[in-house]
mmCIF file of C-alpha atoms in Angstrom:
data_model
loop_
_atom_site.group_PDB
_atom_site.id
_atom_site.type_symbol
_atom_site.label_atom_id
_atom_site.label_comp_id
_atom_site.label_asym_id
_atom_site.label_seq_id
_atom_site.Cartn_x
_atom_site.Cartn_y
_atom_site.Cartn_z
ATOM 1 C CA UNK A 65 -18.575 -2.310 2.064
ATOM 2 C CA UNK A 66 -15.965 -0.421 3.791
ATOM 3 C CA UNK A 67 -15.410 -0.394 7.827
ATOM 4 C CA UNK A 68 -13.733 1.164 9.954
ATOM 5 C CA UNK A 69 -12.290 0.250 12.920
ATOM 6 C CA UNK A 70 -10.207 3.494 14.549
ATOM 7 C CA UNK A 71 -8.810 1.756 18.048
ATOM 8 C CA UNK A 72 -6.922 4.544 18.734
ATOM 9 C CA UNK A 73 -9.260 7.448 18.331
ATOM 10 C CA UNK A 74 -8.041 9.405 15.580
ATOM 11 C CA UNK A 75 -9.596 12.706 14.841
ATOM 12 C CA UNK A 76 -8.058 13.679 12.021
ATOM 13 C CA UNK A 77 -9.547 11.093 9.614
ATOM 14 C CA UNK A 78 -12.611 11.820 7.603
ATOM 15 C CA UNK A 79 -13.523 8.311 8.218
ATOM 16 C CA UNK A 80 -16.812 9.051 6.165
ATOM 17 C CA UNK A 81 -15.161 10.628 3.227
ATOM 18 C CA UNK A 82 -12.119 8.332 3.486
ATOM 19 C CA UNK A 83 -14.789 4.942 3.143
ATOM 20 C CA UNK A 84 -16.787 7.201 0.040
ATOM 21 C CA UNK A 85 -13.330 6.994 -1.515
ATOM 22 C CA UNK A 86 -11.993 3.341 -0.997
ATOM 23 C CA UNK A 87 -15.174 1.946 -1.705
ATOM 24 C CA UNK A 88 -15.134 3.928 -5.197
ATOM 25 C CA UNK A 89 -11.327 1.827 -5.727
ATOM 26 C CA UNK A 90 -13.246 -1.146 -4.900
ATOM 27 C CA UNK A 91 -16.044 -0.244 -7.220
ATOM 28 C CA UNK A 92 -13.800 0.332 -10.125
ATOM 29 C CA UNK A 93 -11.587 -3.107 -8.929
ATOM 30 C CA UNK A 94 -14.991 -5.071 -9.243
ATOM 31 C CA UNK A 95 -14.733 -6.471 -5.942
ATOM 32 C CA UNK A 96 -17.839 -3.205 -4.869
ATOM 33 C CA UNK A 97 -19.583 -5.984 -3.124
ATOM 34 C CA UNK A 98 -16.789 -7.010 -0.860
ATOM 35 C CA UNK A 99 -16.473 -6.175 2.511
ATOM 36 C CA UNK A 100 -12.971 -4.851 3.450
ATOM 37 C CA UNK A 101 -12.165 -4.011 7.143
ATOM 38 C CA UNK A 102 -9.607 -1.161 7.922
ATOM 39 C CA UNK A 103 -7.865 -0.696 10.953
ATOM 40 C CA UNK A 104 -6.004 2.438 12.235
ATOM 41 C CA UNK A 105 -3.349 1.174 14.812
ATOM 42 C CA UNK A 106 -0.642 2.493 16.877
ATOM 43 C CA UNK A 107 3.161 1.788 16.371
ATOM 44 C CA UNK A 108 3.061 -0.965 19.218
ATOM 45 C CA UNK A 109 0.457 -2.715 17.734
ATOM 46 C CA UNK A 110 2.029 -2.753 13.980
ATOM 47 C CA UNK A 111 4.962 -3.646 15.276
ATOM 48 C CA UNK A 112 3.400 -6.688 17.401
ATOM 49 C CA UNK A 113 1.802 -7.515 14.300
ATOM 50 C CA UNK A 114 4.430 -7.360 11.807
ATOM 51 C CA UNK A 115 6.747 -9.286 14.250
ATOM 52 C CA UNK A 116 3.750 -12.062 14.423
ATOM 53 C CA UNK A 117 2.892 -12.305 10.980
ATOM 54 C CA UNK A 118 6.501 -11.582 8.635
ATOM 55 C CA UNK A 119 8.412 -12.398 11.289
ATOM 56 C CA UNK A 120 9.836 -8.480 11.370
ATOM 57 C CA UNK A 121 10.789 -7.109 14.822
ATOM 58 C CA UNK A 122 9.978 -2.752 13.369
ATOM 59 C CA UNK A 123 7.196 -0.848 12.864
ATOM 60 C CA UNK A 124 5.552 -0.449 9.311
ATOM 61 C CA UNK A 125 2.926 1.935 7.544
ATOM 62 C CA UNK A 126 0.546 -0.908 6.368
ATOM 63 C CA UNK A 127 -0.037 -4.781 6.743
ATOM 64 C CA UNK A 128 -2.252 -6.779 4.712
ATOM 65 C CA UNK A 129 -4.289 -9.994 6.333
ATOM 66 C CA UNK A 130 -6.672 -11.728 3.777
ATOM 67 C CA UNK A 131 -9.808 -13.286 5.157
ATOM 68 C CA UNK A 132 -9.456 -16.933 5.784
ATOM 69 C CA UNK A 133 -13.257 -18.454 5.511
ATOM 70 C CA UNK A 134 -13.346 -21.709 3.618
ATOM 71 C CA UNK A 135 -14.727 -21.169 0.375
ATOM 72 C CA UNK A 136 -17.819 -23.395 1.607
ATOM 73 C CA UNK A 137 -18.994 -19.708 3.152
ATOM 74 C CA UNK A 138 -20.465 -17.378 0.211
ATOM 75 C CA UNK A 139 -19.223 -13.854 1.828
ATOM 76 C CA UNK A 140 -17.341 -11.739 -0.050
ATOM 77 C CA UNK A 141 -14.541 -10.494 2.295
ATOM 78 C CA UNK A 142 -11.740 -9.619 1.523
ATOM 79 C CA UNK A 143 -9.875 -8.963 4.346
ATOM 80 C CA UNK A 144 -8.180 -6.670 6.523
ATOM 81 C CA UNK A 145 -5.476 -3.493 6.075
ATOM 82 C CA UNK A 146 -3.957 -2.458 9.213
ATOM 83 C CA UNK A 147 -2.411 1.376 8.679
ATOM 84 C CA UNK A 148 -0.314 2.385 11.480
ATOM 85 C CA UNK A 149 -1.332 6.451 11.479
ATOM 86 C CA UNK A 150 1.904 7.745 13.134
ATOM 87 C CA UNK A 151 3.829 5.936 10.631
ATOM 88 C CA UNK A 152 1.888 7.368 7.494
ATOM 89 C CA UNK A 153 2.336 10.947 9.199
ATOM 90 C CA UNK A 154 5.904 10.718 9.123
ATOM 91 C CA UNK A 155 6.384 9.178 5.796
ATOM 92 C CA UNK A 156 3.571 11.536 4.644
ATOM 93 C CA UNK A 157 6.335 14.582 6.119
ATOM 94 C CA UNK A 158 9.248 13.328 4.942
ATOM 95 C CA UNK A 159 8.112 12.773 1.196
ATOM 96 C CA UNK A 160 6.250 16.138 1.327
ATOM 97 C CA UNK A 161 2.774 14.744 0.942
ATOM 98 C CA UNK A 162 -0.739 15.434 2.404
ATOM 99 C CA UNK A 163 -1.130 12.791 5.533
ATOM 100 C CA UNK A 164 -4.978 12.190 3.774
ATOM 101 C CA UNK A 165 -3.240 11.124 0.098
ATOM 102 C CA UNK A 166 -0.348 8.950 1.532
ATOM 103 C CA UNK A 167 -2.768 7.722 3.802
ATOM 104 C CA UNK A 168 -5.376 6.719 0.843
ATOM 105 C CA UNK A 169 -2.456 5.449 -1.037
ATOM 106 C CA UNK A 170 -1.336 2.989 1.746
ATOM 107 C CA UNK A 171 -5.302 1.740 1.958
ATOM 108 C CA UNK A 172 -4.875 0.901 -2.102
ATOM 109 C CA UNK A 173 -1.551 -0.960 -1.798
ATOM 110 C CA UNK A 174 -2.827 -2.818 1.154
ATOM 111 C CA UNK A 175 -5.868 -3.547 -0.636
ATOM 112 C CA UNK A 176 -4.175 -4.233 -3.745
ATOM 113 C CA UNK A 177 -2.034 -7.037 -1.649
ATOM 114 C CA UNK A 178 -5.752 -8.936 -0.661
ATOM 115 C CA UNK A 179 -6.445 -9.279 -4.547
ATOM 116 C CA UNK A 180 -2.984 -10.616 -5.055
ATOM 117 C CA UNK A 181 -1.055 -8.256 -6.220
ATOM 118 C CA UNK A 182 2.991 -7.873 -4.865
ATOM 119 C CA UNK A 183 5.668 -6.615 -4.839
ATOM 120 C CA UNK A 184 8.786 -9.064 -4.338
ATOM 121 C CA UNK A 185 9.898 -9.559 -8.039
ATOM 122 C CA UNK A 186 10.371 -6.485 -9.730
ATOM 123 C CA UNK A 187 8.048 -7.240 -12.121
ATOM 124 C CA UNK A 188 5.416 -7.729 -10.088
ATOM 125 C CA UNK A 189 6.369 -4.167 -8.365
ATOM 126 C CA UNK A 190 5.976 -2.468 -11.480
ATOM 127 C CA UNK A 191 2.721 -3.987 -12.227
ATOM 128 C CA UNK A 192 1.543 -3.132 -8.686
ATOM 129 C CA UNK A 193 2.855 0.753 -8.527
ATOM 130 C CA UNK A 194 1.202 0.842 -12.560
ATOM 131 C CA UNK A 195 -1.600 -0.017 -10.722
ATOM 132 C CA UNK A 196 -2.031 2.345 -7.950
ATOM 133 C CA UNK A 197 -0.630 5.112 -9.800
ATOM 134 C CA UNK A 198 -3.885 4.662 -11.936
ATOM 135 C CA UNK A 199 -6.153 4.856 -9.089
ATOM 136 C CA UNK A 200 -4.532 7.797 -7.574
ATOM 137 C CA UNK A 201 -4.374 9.508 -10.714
ATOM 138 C CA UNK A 202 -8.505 9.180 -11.582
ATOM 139 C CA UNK A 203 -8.462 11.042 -7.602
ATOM 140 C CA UNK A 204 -6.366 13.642 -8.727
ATOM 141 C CA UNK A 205 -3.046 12.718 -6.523
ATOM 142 C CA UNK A 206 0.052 12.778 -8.147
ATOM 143 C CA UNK A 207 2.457 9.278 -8.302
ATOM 144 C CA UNK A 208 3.538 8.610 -4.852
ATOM 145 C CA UNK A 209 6.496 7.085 -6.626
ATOM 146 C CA UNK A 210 7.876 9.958 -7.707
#
């Protein structure tokens, strides 16, 4: 299960079609019955957040926070991905991509950090980007790392 938690009022998110979508990645991950909470934030807050939790005074596009109940609890939640919007509009100008696909693409890579994957070692980069360049792909949106 997908929600959706839009503190800062954007309209320009099809927040229904945008859940549809991630839930399908989470479908085809196997995790479909996990519950993964989204937040859409403002620069001060990613920026508070970032310098909390990696120790990184700047604003960023997308943080990753896995949930943290002890195993004893049965729930299947993954966690949360925090997606600064202004952010993802600018990268989504600069690189000359629609705000909705870089936007979807930062929900996968933030996702794809709560099951583990990373992007440190370069190896474990290109097994990430193989990764989400598959998803995007089966969506019809071309290789964000291109």
């Amino acid at each position: 299960m997908i929600v959706i938690q839009n503190s800062i009022d954007v309209n320009s998110i099809n927040e229904a079609e945008f859940s549809n979508t991630l839930q399908s990645v989470l479908d085809e991950l196997n995790v479909s019955d996990s519950e993964l909470l989204v937040r859409f934030v403002d620069r001060i807050e990613i920026q508070q957040l970032n310098k909390t939790y990696r120790h990184q005074d700047k604003t960023t596009n997308v943080l990753s926070f896995p949930s943290d109940l002890p195993i004893e609890i049965e729930e299947a939640i993954l966690g949360d991905v925090v997606i600064c919007v202004a952010v993802v509009t600018e990268e989504a100008q600069a690189q000359g991509k629609t705000f909705e696909n870089h936007l979807l693409h930062m929900a996968i890579h933030g996702t794809l950090h709560l099951l583990g994957f990373d992007h440190i070692e370069e190896s474990d980069a290109e097994k990430m980007e193989t990764l989400e360049v598959k998803i995007l792909e089966k969506m019809q949106i071309s290789n964000p790392y291109q």
